[in-house]
Amino acid sequence: MIGLEFALPIGLLTGILVFVPYLGAIVGLALATFAAVMQFQEWSGVMTVWAVFGVGQLLEGMLITSWLVGERIGLHPVVVIFALLAFGQLFGFIGILLALPISAVMLVWLRHLHKQYLDTRQS
């Protein structure tokens, strides 16, 4: 995109390490910064690499991950984002860890209650 010579290996390594929270982003940004400093030798090139990396991380964190995780556990991506934000705000880091499992359980429970309600109306 901007001509960084080692973009593909850095991107692949970042993609593999992203399964460990924060590790992929930190290692990827450090490697991309080092490669940009060595290649461009000016701050405008480094800033461009940071901007592209930041946009990529935002897209991955806010859209792609929430879409994939939500599809896997049956939650809409907006519900995933809302659950993470709400539980994180209310309960901090532990809330972020527990947001999706609790939301999935709540969804199953609400579907069960809705089915029970519909069954009682038909009787």
Coordinates of N, CA and C in Angstrom, one line a residue:
M1 N 0.8 -1.2 0.0 CA 0.0 0.0 0.0 C 0.9 1.3 0.0
I2 N 1.9 1.3 0.8 CA 2.7 2.5 0.9 C 4.2 2.1 0.5
G3 N 4.4 0.9 0.1 CA 5.7 0.5 -0.3 C 6.7 0.0 0.7
L4 N 6.2 -0.5 1.8 CA 7.0 -1.0 2.9 C 7.5 -2.4 2.4
E5 N 8.7 -2.6 2.3 CA 9.3 -3.9 1.7 C 8.9 -5.1 2.5
F6 N 8.9 -5.1 3.8 CA 8.6 -6.3 4.6 C 7.2 -6.3 5.1
A7 N 6.3 -5.7 4.4 CA 4.9 -5.6 4.8 C 4.2 -7.0 4.9
L8 N 4.4 -7.8 4.0 CA 3.8 -9.2 4.0 C 4.3 -10.0 5.2
P9 N 5.6 -10.2 5.4 CA 6.0 -11.0 6.6 C 5.5 -10.4 7.9
I10 N 5.6 -9.0 8.0 CA 5.1 -8.4 9.2 C 3.6 -8.6 9.4
G11 N 2.9 -8.5 8.3 CA 1.4 -8.7 8.4 C 1.1 -10.1 8.8
L12 N 1.8 -11.1 8.2 CA 1.5 -12.5 8.5 C 1.8 -12.8 10.0
L13 N 3.0 -12.3 10.5 CA 3.3 -12.5 11.9 C 2.3 -11.9 12.8
T14 N 1.9 -10.6 12.5 CA 0.9 -9.9 13.3 C -0.4 -10.7 13.3
G15 N -0.8 -11.2 12.2 CA -2.0 -12.0 12.1 C -2.0 -13.3 12.9
I16 N -0.8 -13.9 13.0 CA -0.7 -15.1 13.8 C -0.7 -14.8 15.3
L17 N 0.0 -13.7 15.6 CA 0.2 -13.3 17.0 C -1.1 -12.6 17.6
V18 N -2.0 -12.2 16.7 CA -3.2 -11.5 17.2 C -4.1 -12.4 18.1
F19 N -3.9 -13.7 18.0 CA -4.6 -14.6 18.9 C -4.3 -14.4 20.3
V20 N -3.1 -13.9 20.6 CA -2.7 -13.5 22.0 C -3.1 -12.0 22.1
P21 N -4.0 -11.7 23.0 CA -4.4 -10.3 23.1 C -3.3 -9.3 23.3
Y22 N -3.3 -8.3 22.5 CA -2.3 -7.2 22.6 C -0.9 -7.6 22.0
L23 N -0.5 -8.8 22.1 CA 0.8 -9.2 21.6 C 1.0 -9.0 20.1
G24 N 0.0 -9.4 19.3 CA 0.1 -9.2 17.9 C 0.2 -7.7 17.5
A25 N -0.6 -6.9 18.1 CA -0.6 -5.5 17.8 C 0.7 -4.8 18.2
I26 N 1.2 -5.2 19.3 CA 2.5 -4.6 19.8 C 3.7 -5.0 19.0
V27 N 3.8 -6.3 18.8 CA 4.9 -6.8 18.0 C 4.8 -6.3 16.6
G28 N 3.6 -6.4 16.0 CA 3.4 -5.9 14.6 C 3.8 -4.5 14.5
L29 N 3.3 -3.6 15.4 CA 3.7 -2.2 15.3 C 5.1 -1.9 15.5
A30 N 5.8 -2.7 16.4 CA 7.2 -2.5 16.6 C 8.0 -2.9 15.4
L31 N 7.7 -4.0 14.8 CA 8.4 -4.5 13.6 C 8.1 -3.5 12.4
A32 N 6.9 -3.1 12.3 CA 6.6 -2.2 11.2 C 7.3 -0.9 11.3
T33 N 7.4 -0.4 12.6 CA 8.1 0.9 12.8 C 9.6 0.7 12.5
F34 N 10.2 -0.4 13.0 CA 11.6 -0.6 12.7 C 11.8 -0.7 11.2
A35 N 11.0 -1.5 10.5 CA 11.2 -1.6 9.1 C 11.0 -0.2 8.4
A36 N 10.1 0.6 8.8 CA 9.8 1.9 8.2 C 11.0 2.8 8.5
V37 N 11.5 2.8 9.7 CA 12.7 3.7 10.0 C 13.9 3.3 9.1
M38 N 14.1 2.0 9.0 CA 15.2 1.5 8.2 C 15.0 1.8 6.7
Q39 N 13.8 1.7 6.2 CA 13.6 1.9 4.8 C 13.4 3.3 4.4
F40 N 12.6 4.1 5.1 CA 12.3 5.4 4.7 C 13.2 6.5 5.3
Q41 N 13.7 6.3 6.5 CA 14.7 7.1 7.1 C 14.2 8.5 7.3
E42 N 12.9 8.7 7.4 CA 12.2 10.0 7.7 C 10.9 9.7 8.4
W43 N 10.5 10.7 9.2 CA 9.3 10.5 10.0 C 8.0 10.4 9.2
S44 N 7.9 11.0 8.0 CA 6.7 11.0 7.3 C 6.4 9.5 6.9
G45 N 7.4 8.8 6.5 CA 7.2 7.4 6.1 C 6.7 6.6 7.3
V46 N 7.3 6.8 8.5 CA 7.0 6.1 9.7 C 5.5 6.5 10.1
M47 N 5.2 7.7 10.0 CA 3.8 8.2 10.4 C 2.8 7.5 9.4
T48 N 3.1 7.4 8.2 CA 2.2 6.7 7.2 C 2.0 5.3 7.6
V49 N 3.1 4.6 7.9 CA 3.0 3.2 8.4 C 2.1 3.1 9.6
W50 N 2.3 4.0 10.6 CA 1.5 4.0 11.8 C 0.0 4.2 11.4
A51 N -0.3 5.1 10.5 CA -1.7 5.4 10.1 C -2.3 4.1 9.5
V52 N -1.6 3.5 8.6 CA -2.1 2.3 7.9 C -2.3 1.2 8.9
F53 N -1.3 1.0 9.8 CA -1.4 0.0 10.8 C -2.6 0.2 11.8
G54 N -2.7 1.5 12.1 CA -3.8 1.9 13.0 C -5.2 1.6 12.4
V55 N -5.4 2.0 11.2 CA -6.6 1.7 10.5 C -6.9 0.2 10.4
G56 N -5.8 -0.5 10.0 CA -6.0 -2.0 10.0 C -6.4 -2.6 11.3
Q57 N -5.8 -2.1 12.4 CA -6.1 -2.6 13.7 C -7.5 -2.3 14.1
L58 N -8.0 -1.0 13.8 CA -9.3 -0.6 14.1 C -10.3 -1.5 13.3
L59 N -10.1 -1.7 12.0 CA -11.0 -2.5 11.2 C -11.1 -3.9 11.8
E60 N -9.9 -4.5 12.1 CA -9.8 -5.9 12.6 C -10.6 -6.0 13.9
G61 N -10.3 -5.0 14.8 CA -10.8 -5.1 16.2 C -12.3 -4.8 16.2
M62 N -12.8 -3.8 15.5 CA -14.2 -3.4 15.6 C -15.1 -4.1 14.6
L63 N -14.6 -4.5 13.5 CA -15.6 -5.1 12.5 C -15.3 -6.6 12.3
I64 N -14.1 -6.9 11.9 CA -13.9 -8.3 11.5 C -14.0 -9.3 12.6
T65 N -13.4 -9.0 13.7 CA -13.4 -9.9 14.9 C -14.8 -10.0 15.4
S66 N -15.5 -8.8 15.6 CA -16.9 -8.9 16.1 C -17.8 -9.7 15.2
W67 N -17.6 -9.5 13.8 CA -18.4 -10.3 12.9 C -18.2 -11.8 13.0
L68 N -16.9 -12.1 13.0 CA -16.6 -13.6 13.1 C -17.0 -14.2 14.4
V69 N -16.7 -13.5 15.5 CA -17.1 -14.1 16.8 C -18.6 -14.1 17.0
G70 N -19.3 -13.0 16.5 CA -20.8 -13.0 16.6 C -21.4 -14.1 15.8
E71 N -20.9 -14.3 14.6 CA -21.4 -15.4 13.8 C -21.2 -16.8 14.4
R72 N -20.1 -17.0 15.1 CA -19.8 -18.2 15.7 C -20.7 -18.6 16.9
I73 N -21.0 -17.5 17.7 CA -21.9 -17.8 18.9 C -23.3 -17.3 18.7
G74 N -23.6 -16.9 17.5 CA -25.0 -16.5 17.2 C -25.4 -15.1 17.6
L75 N -24.5 -14.2 17.8 CA -24.8 -12.9 18.2 C -24.6 -11.9 17.0
H76 N -25.4 -11.0 16.8 CA -25.2 -10.0 15.7 C -24.0 -9.1 16.1
P77 N -23.2 -8.7 15.1 CA -22.0 -7.9 15.3 C -22.2 -6.7 16.2
V78 N -23.4 -6.0 16.0 CA -23.7 -4.8 16.8 C -23.9 -5.2 18.3
V79 N -24.5 -6.4 18.5 CA -24.7 -6.9 19.9 C -23.3 -7.2 20.5
V80 N -22.4 -7.8 19.7 CA -21.1 -8.1 20.2 C -20.4 -6.8 20.6
I81 N -20.4 -5.8 19.8 CA -19.7 -4.6 20.1 C -20.3 -3.9 21.4
F82 N -21.7 -3.9 21.4 CA -22.4 -3.3 22.5 C -22.1 -4.1 23.8
A83 N -22.1 -5.4 23.7 CA -21.8 -6.2 24.9 C -20.4 -5.9 25.5
L84 N -19.4 -5.9 24.6 CA -18.1 -5.6 25.0 C -17.9 -4.3 25.6
L85 N -18.5 -3.2 25.0 CA -18.5 -1.9 25.6 C -19.2 -1.8 26.9
A86 N -20.4 -2.3 27.0 CA -21.2 -2.2 28.2 C -20.5 -3.0 29.4
F87 N -20.2 -4.2 29.1 CA -19.6 -5.0 30.2 C -18.2 -4.5 30.6
G88 N -17.5 -4.0 29.6 CA -16.2 -3.4 29.9 C -16.3 -2.1 30.8
Q89 N -17.3 -1.3 30.4 CA -17.6 -0.1 31.2 C -18.1 -0.4 32.6
L90 N -18.9 -1.4 32.8 CA -19.5 -1.8 34.1 C -18.5 -2.6 34.9
F91 N -17.7 -3.5 34.3 CA -16.9 -4.4 35.1 C -15.5 -4.4 34.8
G92 N -15.0 -3.5 33.9 CA -13.6 -3.5 33.6 C -13.1 -4.6 32.7
F93 N -11.9 -5.0 32.9 CA -11.3 -6.0 32.1 C -12.0 -7.4 32.3
I94 N -12.4 -7.7 33.5 CA -13.1 -9.0 33.7 C -14.5 -8.9 32.9
G95 N -15.1 -7.8 32.9 CA -16.3 -7.6 32.1 C -16.1 -7.9 30.6
I96 N -15.0 -7.5 30.1 CA -14.7 -7.7 28.7 C -14.5 -9.2 28.4
L97 N -13.8 -9.9 29.4 CA -13.6 -11.3 29.2 C -14.9 -12.1 29.3
L98 N -15.9 -11.6 30.1 CA -17.1 -12.4 30.3 C -18.3 -11.9 29.5
A99 N -18.1 -10.8 28.7 CA -19.2 -10.2 28.0 C -19.9 -11.1 27.0
L100 N -19.1 -11.8 26.2 CA -19.7 -12.6 25.1 C -20.3 -13.9 25.7
P101 N -19.6 -14.6 26.6 CA -20.3 -15.8 27.1 C -21.6 -15.5 27.9
I102 N -21.6 -14.4 28.6 CA -22.8 -14.0 29.4 C -23.9 -13.6 28.4
S103 N -23.5 -12.8 27.3 CA -24.5 -12.4 26.3 C -25.1 -13.6 25.6
A104 N -24.3 -14.6 25.3 CA -24.8 -15.8 24.6 C -25.7 -16.5 25.4
V105 N -25.4 -16.7 26.7 CA -26.3 -17.3 27.6 C -27.6 -16.6 27.8
M106 N -27.5 -15.2 27.9 CA -28.8 -14.4 27.9 C -29.6 -14.6 26.7
L107 N -29.0 -14.6 25.5 CA -29.7 -14.8 24.3 C -30.4 -16.1 24.2
V108 N -29.8 -17.2 24.7 CA -30.5 -18.5 24.7 C -31.6 -18.5 25.7
W109 N -31.4 -17.9 26.8 CA -32.5 -17.8 27.8 C -33.7 -17.0 27.3
L110 N -33.4 -15.8 26.7 CA -34.5 -15.0 26.1 C -35.2 -15.7 25.0
R111 N -34.5 -16.5 24.2 CA -35.2 -17.2 23.1 C -36.1 -18.3 23.7
H112 N -35.6 -18.9 24.8 CA -36.4 -19.9 25.5 C -37.7 -19.3 26.1
L113 N -37.5 -18.2 26.8 CA -38.7 -17.5 27.3 C -39.7 -17.1 26.2
H114 N -39.2 -16.6 25.1 CA -40.0 -16.2 24.0 C -40.8 -17.4 23.5
K115 N -40.1 -18.5 23.3 CA -40.8 -19.7 22.8 C -41.9 -20.2 23.8
Q116 N -41.6 -20.1 25.1 CA -42.6 -20.5 26.2 C -43.8 -19.5 26.1
Y117 N -43.5 -18.3 25.9 CA -44.6 -17.3 25.8 C -45.5 -17.6 24.6
L118 N -44.9 -17.9 23.5 CA -45.7 -18.2 22.3 C -46.5 -19.5 22.5
D119 N -45.9 -20.5 23.2 CA -46.6 -21.7 23.4 C -47.8 -21.5 24.3
T120 N -47.7 -20.7 25.3 CA -48.8 -20.4 26.2 C -49.9 -19.7 25.6
R121 N -49.6 -18.8 24.6 CA -50.6 -18.1 23.9 C -51.4 -19.0 23.0
Q122 N -50.8 -20.0 22.5 CA -51.5 -20.9 21.5 C -52.4 -21.9 22.3
S123 N -52.2 -22.1 23.5 CA -53.0 -23.1 24.3 C -54.3 -22.5 24.7

